[in-house]
Coordinates of C-alpha atoms and ligand atoms in Angstrom, one line a residue:
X29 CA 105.1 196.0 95.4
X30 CA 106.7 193.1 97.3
X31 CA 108.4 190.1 95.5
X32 CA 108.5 186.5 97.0
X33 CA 111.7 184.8 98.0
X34 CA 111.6 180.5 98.3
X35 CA 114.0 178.5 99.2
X36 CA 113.3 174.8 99.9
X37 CA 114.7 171.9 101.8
X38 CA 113.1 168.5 100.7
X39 CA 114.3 164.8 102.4
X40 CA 113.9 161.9 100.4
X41 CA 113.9 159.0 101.8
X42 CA 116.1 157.0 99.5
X43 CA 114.7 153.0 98.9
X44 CA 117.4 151.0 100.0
X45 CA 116.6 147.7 101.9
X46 CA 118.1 148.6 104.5
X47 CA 119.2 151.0 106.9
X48 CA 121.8 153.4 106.8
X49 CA 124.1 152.4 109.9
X50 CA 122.7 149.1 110.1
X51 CA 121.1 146.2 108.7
X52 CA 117.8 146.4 109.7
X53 CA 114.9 146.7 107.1
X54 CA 113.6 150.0 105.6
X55 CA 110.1 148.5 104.9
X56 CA 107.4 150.6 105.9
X57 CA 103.7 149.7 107.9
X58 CA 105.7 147.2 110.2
X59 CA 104.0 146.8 113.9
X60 CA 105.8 149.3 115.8
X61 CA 109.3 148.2 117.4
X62 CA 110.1 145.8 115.0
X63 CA 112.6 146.8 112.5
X64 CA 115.1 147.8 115.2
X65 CA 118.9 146.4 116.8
X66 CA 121.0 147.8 119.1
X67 CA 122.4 150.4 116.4
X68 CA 119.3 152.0 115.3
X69 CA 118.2 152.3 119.2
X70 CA 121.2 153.9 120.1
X71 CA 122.3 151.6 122.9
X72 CA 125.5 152.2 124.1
X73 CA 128.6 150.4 122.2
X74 CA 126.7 149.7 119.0
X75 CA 128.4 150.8 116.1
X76 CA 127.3 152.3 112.8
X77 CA 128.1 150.6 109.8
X78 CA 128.1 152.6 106.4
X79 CA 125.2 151.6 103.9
X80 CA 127.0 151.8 100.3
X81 CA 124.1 151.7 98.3
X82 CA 122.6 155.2 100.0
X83 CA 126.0 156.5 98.8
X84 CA 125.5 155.7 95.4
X85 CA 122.3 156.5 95.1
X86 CA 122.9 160.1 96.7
X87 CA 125.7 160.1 93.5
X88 CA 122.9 159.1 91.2
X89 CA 121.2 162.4 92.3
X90 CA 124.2 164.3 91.9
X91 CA 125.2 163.3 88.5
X92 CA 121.3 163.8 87.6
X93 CA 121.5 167.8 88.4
X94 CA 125.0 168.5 87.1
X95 CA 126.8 168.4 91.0
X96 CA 130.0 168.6 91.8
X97 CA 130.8 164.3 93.9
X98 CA 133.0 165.0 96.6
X99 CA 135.1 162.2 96.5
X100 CA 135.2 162.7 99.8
X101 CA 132.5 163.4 102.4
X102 CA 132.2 163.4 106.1
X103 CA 129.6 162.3 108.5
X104 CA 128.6 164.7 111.9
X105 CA 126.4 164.6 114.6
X106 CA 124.0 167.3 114.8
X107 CA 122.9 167.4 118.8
X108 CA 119.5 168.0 120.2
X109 CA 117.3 165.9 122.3
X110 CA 113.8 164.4 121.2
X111 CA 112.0 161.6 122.3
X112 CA 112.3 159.9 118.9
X113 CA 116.0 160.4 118.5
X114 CA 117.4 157.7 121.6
X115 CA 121.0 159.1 120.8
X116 CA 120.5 162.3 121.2
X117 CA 122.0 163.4 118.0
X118 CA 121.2 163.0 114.1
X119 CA 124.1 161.7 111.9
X120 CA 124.2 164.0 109.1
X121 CA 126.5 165.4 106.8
X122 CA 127.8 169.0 107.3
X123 CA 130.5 170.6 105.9
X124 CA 131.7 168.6 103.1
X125 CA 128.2 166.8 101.9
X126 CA 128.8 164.4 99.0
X127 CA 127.0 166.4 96.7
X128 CA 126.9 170.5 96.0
X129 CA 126.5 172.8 93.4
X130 CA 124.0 171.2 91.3
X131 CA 121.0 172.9 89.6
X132 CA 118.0 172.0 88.1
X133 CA 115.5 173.6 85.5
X134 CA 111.5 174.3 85.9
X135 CA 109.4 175.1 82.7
X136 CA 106.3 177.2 82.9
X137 CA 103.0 177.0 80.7
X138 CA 104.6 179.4 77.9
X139 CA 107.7 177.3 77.3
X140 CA 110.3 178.9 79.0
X141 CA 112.5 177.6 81.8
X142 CA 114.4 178.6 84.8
X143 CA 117.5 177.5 86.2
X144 CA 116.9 176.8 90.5
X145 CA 120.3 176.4 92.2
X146 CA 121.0 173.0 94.3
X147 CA 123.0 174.6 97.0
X148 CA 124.0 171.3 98.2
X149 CA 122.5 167.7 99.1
X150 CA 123.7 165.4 101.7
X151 CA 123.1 161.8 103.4
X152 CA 121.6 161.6 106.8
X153 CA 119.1 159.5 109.1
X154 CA 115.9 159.8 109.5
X155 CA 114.7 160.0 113.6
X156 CA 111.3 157.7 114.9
X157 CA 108.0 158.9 115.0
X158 CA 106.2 160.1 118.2
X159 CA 102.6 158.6 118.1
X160 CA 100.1 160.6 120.1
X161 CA 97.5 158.8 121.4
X162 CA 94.8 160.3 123.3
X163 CA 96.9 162.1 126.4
X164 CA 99.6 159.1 126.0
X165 CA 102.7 159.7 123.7
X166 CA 104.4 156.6 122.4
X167 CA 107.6 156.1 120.2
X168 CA 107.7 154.3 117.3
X169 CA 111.7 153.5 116.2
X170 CA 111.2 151.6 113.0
X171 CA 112.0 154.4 110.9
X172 CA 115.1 155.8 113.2
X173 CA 118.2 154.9 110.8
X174 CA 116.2 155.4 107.5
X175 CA 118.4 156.8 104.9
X176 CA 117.5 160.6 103.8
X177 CA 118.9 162.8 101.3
X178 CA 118.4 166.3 102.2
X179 CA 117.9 168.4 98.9
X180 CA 119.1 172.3 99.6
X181 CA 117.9 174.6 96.8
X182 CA 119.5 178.2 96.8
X183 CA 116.4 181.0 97.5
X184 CA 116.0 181.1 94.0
X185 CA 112.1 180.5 93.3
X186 CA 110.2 184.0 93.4
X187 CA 106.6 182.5 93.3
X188 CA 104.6 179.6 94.9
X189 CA 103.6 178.5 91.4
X190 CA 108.0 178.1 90.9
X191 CA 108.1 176.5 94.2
X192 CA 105.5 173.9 93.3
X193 CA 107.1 173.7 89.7
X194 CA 110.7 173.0 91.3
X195 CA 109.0 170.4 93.8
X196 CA 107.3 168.8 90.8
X197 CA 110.3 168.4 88.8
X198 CA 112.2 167.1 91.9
X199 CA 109.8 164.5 92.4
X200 CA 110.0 163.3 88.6
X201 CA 113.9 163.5 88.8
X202 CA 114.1 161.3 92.1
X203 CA 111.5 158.6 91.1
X204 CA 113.3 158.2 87.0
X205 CA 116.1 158.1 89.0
X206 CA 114.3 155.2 91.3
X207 CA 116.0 156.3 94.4
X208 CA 113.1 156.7 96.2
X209 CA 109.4 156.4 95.8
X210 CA 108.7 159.4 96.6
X211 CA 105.1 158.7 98.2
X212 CA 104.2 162.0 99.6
X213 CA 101.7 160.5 101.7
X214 CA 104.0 157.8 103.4
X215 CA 106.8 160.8 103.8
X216 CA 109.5 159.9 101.7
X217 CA 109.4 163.2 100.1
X218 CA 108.6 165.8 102.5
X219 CA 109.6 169.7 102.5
X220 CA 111.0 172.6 104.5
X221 CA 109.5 175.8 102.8
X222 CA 111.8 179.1 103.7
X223 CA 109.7 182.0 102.7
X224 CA 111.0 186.3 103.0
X225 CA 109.6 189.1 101.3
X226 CA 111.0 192.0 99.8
X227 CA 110.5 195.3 98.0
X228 CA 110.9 194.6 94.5
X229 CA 114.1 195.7 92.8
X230 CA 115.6 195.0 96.4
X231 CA 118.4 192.9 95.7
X232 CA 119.1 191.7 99.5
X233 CA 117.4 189.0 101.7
X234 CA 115.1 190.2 104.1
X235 CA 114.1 187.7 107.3
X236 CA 113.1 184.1 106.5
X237 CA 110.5 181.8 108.1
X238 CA 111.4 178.0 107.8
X239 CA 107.8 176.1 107.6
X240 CA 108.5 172.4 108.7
X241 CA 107.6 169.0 107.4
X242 CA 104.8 169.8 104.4
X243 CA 104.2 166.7 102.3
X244 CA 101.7 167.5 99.8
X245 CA 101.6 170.2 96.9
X246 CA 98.6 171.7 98.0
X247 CA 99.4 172.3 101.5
X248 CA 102.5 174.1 100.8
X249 CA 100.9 176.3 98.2
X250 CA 98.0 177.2 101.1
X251 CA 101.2 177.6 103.9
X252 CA 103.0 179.8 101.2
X253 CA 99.9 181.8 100.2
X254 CA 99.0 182.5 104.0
X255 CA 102.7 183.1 105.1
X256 CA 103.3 185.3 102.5
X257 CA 100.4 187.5 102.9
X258 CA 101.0 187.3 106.7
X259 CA 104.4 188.9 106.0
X260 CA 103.0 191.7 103.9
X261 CA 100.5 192.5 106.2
X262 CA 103.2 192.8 108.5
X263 CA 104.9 195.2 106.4
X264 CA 102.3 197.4 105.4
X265 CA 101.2 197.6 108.9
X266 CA 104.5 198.9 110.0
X267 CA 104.9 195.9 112.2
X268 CA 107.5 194.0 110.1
X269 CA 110.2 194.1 112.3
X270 CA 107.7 193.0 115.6
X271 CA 106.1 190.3 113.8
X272 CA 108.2 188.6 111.2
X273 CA 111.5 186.9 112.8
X274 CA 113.4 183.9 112.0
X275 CA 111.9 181.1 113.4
X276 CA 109.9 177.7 112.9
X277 CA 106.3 177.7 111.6
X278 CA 104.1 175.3 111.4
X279 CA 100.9 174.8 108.8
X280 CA 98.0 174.4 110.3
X281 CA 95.7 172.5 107.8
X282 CA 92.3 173.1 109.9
X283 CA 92.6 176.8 110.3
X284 CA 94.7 177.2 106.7
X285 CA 97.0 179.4 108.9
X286 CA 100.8 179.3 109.9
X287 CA 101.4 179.5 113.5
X288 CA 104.9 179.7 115.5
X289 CA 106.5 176.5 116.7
X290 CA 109.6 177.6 117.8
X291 CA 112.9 180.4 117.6
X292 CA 114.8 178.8 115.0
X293 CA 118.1 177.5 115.7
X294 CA 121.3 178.6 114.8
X295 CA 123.6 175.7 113.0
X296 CA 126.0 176.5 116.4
X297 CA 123.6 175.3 118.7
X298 CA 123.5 171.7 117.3
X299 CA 127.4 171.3 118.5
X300 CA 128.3 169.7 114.8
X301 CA 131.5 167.5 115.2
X302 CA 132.4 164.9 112.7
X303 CA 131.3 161.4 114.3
X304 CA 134.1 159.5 115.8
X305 CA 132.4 156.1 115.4
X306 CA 132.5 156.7 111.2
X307 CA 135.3 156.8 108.6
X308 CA 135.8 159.9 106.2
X309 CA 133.2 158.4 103.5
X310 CA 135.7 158.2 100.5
X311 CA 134.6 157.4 96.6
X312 CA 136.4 156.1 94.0
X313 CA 136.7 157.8 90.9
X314 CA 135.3 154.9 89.3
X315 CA 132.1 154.8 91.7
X316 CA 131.3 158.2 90.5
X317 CA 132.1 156.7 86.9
X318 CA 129.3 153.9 87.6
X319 CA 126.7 156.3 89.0
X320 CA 126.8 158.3 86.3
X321 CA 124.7 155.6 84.4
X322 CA 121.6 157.1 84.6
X323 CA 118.4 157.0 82.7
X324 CA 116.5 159.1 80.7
X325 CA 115.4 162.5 83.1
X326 CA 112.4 164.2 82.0
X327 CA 113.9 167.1 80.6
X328 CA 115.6 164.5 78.0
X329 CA 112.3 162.8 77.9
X330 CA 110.5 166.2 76.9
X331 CA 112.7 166.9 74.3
X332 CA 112.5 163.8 72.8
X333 CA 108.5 163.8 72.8
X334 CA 109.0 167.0 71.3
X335 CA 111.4 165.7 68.3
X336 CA 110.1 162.1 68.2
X337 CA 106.8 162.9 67.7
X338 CA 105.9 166.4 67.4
X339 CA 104.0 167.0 70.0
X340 CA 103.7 170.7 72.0
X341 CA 106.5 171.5 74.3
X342 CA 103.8 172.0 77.3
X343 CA 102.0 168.4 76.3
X344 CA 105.6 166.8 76.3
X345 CA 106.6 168.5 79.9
X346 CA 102.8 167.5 81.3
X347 CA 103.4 163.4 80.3
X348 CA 106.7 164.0 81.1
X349 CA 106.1 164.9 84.7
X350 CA 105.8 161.2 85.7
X351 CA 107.4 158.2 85.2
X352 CA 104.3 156.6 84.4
X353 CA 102.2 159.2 82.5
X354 CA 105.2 158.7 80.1
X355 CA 105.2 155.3 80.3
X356 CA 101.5 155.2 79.2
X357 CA 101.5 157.3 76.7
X358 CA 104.6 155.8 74.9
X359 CA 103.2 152.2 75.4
X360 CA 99.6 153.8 73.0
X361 CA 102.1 155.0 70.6
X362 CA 103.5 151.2 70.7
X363 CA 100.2 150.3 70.0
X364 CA 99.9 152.4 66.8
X365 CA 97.9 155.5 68.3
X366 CA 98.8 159.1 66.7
X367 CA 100.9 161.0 69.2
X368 CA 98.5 164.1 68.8
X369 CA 95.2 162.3 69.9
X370 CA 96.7 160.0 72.4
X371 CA 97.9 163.5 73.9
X372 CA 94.5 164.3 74.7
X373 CA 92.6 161.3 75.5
X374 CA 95.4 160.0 78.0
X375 CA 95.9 163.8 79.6
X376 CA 92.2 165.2 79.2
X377 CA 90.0 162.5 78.8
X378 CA 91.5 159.2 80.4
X379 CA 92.8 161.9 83.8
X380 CA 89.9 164.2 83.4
X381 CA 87.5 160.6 84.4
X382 CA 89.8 159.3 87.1
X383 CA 88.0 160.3 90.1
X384 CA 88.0 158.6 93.8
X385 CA 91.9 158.8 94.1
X386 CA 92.2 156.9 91.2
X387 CA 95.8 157.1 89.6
X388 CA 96.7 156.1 86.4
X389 CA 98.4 153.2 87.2
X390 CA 95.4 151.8 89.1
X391 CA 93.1 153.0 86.0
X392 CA 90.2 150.7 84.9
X393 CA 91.8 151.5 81.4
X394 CA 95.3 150.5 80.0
X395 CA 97.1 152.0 77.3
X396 CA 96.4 149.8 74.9
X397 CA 92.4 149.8 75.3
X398 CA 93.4 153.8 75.4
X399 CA 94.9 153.3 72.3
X400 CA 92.3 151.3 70.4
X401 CA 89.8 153.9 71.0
X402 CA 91.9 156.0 69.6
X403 CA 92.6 154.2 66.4
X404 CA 88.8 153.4 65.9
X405 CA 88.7 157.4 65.9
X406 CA 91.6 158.0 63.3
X407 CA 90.3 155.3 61.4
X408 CA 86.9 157.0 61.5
X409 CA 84.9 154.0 63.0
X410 CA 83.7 156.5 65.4
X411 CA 83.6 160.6 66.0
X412 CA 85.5 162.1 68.7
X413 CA 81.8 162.4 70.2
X414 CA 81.1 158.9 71.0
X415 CA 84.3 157.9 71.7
X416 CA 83.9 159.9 75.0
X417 CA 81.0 157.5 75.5
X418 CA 82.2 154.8 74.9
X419 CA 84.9 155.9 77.1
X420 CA 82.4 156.5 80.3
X421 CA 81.2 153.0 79.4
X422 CA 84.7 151.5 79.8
X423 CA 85.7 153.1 83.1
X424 CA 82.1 151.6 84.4
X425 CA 82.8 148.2 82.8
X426 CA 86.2 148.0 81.9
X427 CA 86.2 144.1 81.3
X428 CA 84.1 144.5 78.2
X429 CA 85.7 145.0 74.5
X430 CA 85.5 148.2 72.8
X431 CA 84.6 147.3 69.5
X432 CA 81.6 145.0 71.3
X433 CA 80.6 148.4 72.9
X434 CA 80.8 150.3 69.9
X435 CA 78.2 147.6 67.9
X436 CA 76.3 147.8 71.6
X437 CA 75.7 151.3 72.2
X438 CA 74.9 151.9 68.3
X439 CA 77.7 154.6 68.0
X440 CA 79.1 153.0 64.8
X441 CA 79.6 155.8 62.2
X442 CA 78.4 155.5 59.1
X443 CA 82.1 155.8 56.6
X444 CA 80.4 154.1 53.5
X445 CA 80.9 156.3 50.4
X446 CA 77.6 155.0 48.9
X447 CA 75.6 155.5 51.6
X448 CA 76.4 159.3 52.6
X449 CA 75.9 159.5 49.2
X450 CA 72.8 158.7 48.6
X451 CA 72.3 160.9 51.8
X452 CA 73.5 164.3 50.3
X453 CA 71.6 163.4 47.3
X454 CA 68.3 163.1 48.9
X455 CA 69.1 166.5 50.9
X456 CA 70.4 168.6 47.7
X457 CA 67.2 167.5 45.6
X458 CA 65.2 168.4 49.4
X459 CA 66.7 172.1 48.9
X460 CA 67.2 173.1 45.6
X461 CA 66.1 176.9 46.2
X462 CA 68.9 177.0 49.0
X463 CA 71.6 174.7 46.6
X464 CA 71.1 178.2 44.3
X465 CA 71.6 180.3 46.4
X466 CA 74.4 179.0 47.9
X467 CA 75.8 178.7 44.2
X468 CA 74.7 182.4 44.0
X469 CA 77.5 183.0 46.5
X470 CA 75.9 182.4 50.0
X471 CA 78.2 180.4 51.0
X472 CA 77.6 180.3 55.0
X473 CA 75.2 177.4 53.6
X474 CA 77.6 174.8 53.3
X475 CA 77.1 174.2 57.3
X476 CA 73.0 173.8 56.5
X477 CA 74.1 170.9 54.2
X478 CA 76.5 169.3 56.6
X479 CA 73.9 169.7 59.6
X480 CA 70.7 168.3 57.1
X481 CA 72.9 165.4 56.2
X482 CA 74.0 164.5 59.5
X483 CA 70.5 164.7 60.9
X484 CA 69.4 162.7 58.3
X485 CA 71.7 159.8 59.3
X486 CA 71.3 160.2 63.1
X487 CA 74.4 161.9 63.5
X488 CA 76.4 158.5 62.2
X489 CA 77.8 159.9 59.4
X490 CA 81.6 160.9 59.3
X491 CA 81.5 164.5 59.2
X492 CA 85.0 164.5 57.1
X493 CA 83.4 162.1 54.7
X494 CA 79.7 164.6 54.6
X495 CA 82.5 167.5 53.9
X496 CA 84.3 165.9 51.2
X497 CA 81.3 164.7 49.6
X498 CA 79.3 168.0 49.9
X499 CA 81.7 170.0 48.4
X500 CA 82.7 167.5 45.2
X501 CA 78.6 167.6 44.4
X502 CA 78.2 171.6 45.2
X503 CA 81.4 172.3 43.2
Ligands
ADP11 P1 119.8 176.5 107.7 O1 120.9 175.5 107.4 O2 120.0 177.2 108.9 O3 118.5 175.9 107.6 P2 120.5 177.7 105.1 O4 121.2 178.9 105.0 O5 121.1 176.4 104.8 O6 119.9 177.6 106.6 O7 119.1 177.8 104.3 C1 118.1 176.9 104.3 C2 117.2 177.2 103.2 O8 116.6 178.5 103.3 C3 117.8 177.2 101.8 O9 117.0 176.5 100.9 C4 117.9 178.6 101.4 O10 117.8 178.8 100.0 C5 116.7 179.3 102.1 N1 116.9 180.7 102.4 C6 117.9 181.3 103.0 N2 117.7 182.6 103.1 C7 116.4 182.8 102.7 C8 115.6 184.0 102.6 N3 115.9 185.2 103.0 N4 114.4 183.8 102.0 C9 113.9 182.6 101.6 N5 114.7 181.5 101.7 C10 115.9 181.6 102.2
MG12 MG1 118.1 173.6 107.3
ZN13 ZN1 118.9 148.8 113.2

């Protein structure tokens, strides 16, 4: 039996207006070329400038997963040559980052939690993007200079269900924390996988394999699946030693397989030395004072869901897991929604009918339409039933009004006292051999009466109303 070990390095790209060492913008989709100066290019005698607000927000981060601020911090070049780094090195932070020793907690399906170690997290620059184009290769320097926060976790996950759950909850913590957006897709939040095996109960680490640059949860669950099995094989072949080696791997998303990019460096090869063109970066103990004023995280969110309004610890870390989800749901509540129901029509229904890439914050339905259906439930203008079509109705036409669709599609149910009735009337005096027999003691016939009754009226009738009814007249 082998047991996984994770470890995970994610950069951020942190939302400040502008770059790190200079003052060029951080906006992304530009034509290529554009947002660059002398600084970010790396021409000779240009000289970095320190961007105060990446500090801060790098704080922000810190304070948010209990860290230990060094008040002071020091900036390196790391060396190596690439086409889109004109310098020749990266500045990055290496032995004293700003933040270390933090932690941060993921909760499974059960209710539990685990504790994840943050080894450390420090401020660097992101390098430009090669474009390849056919057999050309061009260089695109508009993101050299972006600010990054590289996120260390220790190798504490032992599953790729507790990676994805640490990646998760470090892509709610960054975006309450609105130091980044986080968009997977544009590669603000992107993700160095470090994967070993071992025999379970072994307590040491056996070889790692570093898989570079993932940016999206389902790829780095098929890299860690694949590289994970590939190490097993390995082992169980009596080829472990041959075939599994520290080095670089990349995912391959056609062929769903890892393959080998390159040896993997040792930190000595980069030639770290702290960069003679920037100051020690030095924070007041006030600064970290003033970044400590940070909102609401989702764990404190999920307890309060919990508390507030008595929802299931699972429910509360599911709306919690985005900014907006929680946003939405708290906005139906607003609105005068029960907490329970607007639980499962904003997480099953409302999500379970966004299709096409639709998100919830480019849903054809609001919260407070969301809402209103739900009320017209809990004030039993309609069953649960209908309200899923009148639901399907709204995401097709979501400019008309739900009570005008209610009247429209005839889903109205019927809540009149007299009328249900005179209904169950008309069905007891239809059944009076079975109305003995269920006062004989059958009593499995109580259903035939509900079912007879809402038959009779089409299925309109409020089945709680039919129940209470029922029973007063059978009794
Ligand atoms: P480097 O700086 O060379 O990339 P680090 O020691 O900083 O190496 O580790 C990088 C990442 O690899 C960390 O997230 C760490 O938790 C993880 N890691 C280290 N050893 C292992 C291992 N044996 N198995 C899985 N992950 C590991
Ligand atoms: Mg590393
Ligand atoms: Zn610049």
């Amino acid at each position: 039996m082998f047991e996984t070990v994770i470890g995970l390095e994610v950069h951020i790209q942190l939302n400040t207006q502008t770059k790190i060492f200079c003052s060029c913008a951080t906006s992304f989709g530009e034509a290529p070329n554009t947002n660059v100066c002398p600084v970010c290019l790396g021409l000779p005698g240009a000289l970095p400038v320190l961007n105060i607000e990446a500090v801060k927000k790098a704080m922000r981060f810190g304070h948010a997963v209990n860290a230990t601020i060094h008040p002071k911090s020091i900036f390196n070049r790391k060396n190596y040559f690439y086409p889109d780094l004109p310098k020749g090195y990266q500045i990055s932070q290496f032995e004293i980052p700003i933040v270390e020793s933090g932690e941060l907690f993921i909760d499974f399906k059960d209710g539990s939690s685990k504790r994840i170690g943050i080894t450390r997290a420090h401020l660097e620059e992101d390098a430009g993007k090669n474009v390849h184009d056919g057999d050309r290769s061009k260089v695109d320097l508009n993101r050299a200079g972006t600010p990054l926060l590289e996120i260390v976790s220790e190798p504490d996950m032992r599953s790729v269900e507790e990676a994805i759950l640490y990646l998760k909850k470090l892509h709610a913590i960054v975006r309450y924390l609105e130091i980044s957006d986080a968009n997977m897709q544009e590669g603000s939040f992107r993700c160095d996988v470090n994967v070993s095996i071992r025999p379970k109960g072994d307590e040491k680490l056996y070889t790692r394999v570093e898989i570079k640059n993932m940016n999206s949860f389902r790829f780095i669950q098929r890299a860690l699946e694949f590289e994970i099995n590939r190490q097993i094989d390995a082992w169980e072949d009596g080829v472990y030693e041959d075939e599994v080696y520290q080095e670089t791997r990349l995912f391959d998303v056609d062929s769903g397989e890892t393959r080998s990019m390159r040896g993997k460096e040792d930190s000595a090869e980069y030639r770290y030395f702290p960069d003679p063109d920037l100051l020690p970066v030095v924070v007041s103990e006030e600064m970290i004072a003033e970044a400590a004023d940070i909102p609401e995280l989702p764990d404190q969110k999920r307890d309060r869901f919990i508390s507030e309004y008595g929802i299931k610890e699972y429910d509360a870390s599911v709306l919690t897991a985005s900014l907006e989800m929680a946003h939405y749901f708290e906005a139906m509540i607003a609105e005068g929604a029960g907490p329970k129901n607007s639980v499962t029509w904003l997480t099953v229904e409302l999500q379970g009918r966004l299709k096409n890439g639709m998100t919830l914050e480019s849903s054809p339905v609001d919260a407070v339409t969301l809402a209103t259906l739900v009320k017209r439930i809990e004030d039993g203008t309609v069953s649960g039933k209908a309200a899923k079509e009148v639901l399907d109705h709204l995401i097709e036409n979501p400019q008309e009004e739900i009570d005008a669709i209610i009247e429209k599609l005839g889903l109205k149910q019927m809540s009149d006292d007299g009328a249900i009735e005179a209904m169950v009337d008309e069905i007891l005096h239809a059944n009076e051999d079975k109305v003995a027999e269920y006062k004989g003691g059958k009593e499995k016939l109580f259903g035939f009466f509900v079912g007879q009754v809402m038959k009779a009226s089409k299925g309109s009738a409020n089945p709680a109303k039919v129940n209470e009814i029922l029973k007063k007249k059978l009794s």
